[in-house]
Coordinates of C-alpha atoms in Angstrom, one line a residue:
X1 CA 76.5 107.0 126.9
X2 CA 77.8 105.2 130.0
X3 CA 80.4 102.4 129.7
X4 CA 78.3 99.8 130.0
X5 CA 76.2 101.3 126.7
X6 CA 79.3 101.9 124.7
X7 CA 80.8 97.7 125.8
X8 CA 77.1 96.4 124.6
X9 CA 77.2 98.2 121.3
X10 CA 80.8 96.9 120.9
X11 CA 80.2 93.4 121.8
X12 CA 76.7 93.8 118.9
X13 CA 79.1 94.9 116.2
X14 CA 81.8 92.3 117.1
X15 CA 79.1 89.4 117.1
X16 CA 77.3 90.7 114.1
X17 CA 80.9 90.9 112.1
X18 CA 82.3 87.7 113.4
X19 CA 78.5 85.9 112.7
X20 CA 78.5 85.0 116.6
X21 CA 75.3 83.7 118.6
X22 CA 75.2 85.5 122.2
X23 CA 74.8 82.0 123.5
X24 CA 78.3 80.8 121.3
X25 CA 80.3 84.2 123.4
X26 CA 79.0 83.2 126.0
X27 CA 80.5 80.0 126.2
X28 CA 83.9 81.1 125.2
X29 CA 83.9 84.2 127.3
X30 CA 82.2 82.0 130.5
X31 CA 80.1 85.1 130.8
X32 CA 77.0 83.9 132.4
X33 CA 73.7 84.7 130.5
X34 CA 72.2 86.6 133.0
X35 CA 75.0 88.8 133.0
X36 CA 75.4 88.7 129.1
X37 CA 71.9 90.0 129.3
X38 CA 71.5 92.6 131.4
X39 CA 75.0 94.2 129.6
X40 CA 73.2 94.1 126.3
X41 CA 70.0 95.0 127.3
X42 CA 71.4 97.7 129.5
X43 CA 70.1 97.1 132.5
X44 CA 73.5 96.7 134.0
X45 CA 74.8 99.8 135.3
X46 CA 78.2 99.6 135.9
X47 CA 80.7 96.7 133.8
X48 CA 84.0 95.5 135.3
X49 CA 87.2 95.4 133.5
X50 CA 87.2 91.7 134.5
X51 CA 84.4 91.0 132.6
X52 CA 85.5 92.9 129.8
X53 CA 88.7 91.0 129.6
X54 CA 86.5 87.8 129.4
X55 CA 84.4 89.3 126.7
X56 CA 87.6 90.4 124.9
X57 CA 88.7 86.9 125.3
X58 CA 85.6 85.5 124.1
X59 CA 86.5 87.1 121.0
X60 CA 89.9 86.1 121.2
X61 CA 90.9 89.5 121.4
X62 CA 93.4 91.7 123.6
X63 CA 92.1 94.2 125.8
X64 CA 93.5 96.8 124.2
X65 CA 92.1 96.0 120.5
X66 CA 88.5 95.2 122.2
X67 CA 88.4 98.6 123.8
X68 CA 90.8 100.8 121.6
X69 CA 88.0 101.9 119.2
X70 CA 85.0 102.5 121.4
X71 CA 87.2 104.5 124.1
X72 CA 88.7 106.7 121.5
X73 CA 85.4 107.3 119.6
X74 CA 82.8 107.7 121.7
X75 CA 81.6 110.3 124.7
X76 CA 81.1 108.5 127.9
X77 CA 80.1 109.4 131.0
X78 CA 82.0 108.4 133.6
X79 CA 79.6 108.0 136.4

């Protein structure tokens, strides 16, 4: 799994336990759809730790508690 794989996955089972619309994160992240999209979908090959603060704060969530579990839990591959 590449970073970008192990954010989406994060960001499904945050949306999914908060009962969150992609469109309603969006909003509150100021994430643009496209972008949204190709991160979920995972066409996007590389994420920035910008936009992963914006997601975080989308969820109005540190940093730190949007990435401590996936980081510690899954294998990536650091590309």
């Amino acid at each position: 799994m590449n970073t970008n794989d192990v954010v989406a996955k994060r960001i499904l089972q945050l949306l999914d336990e908060r009962h969150l619309s992609q469109y309603k994160l969006e909003q509150k992240s100021c994430v643009y759809h496209g972008a949204m999209n190709r991160i979920l979908t995972g066409k996007n090959k590389g994420i920035t730790l910008a936009t992963v603060y914006k997601i975080a704060c989308g969820f109005n969530m540190t940093l730190n508690e949007f990435v401590s579990d996936i980081f510690q839990s899954e294998e990536i591959e650091v590309e």
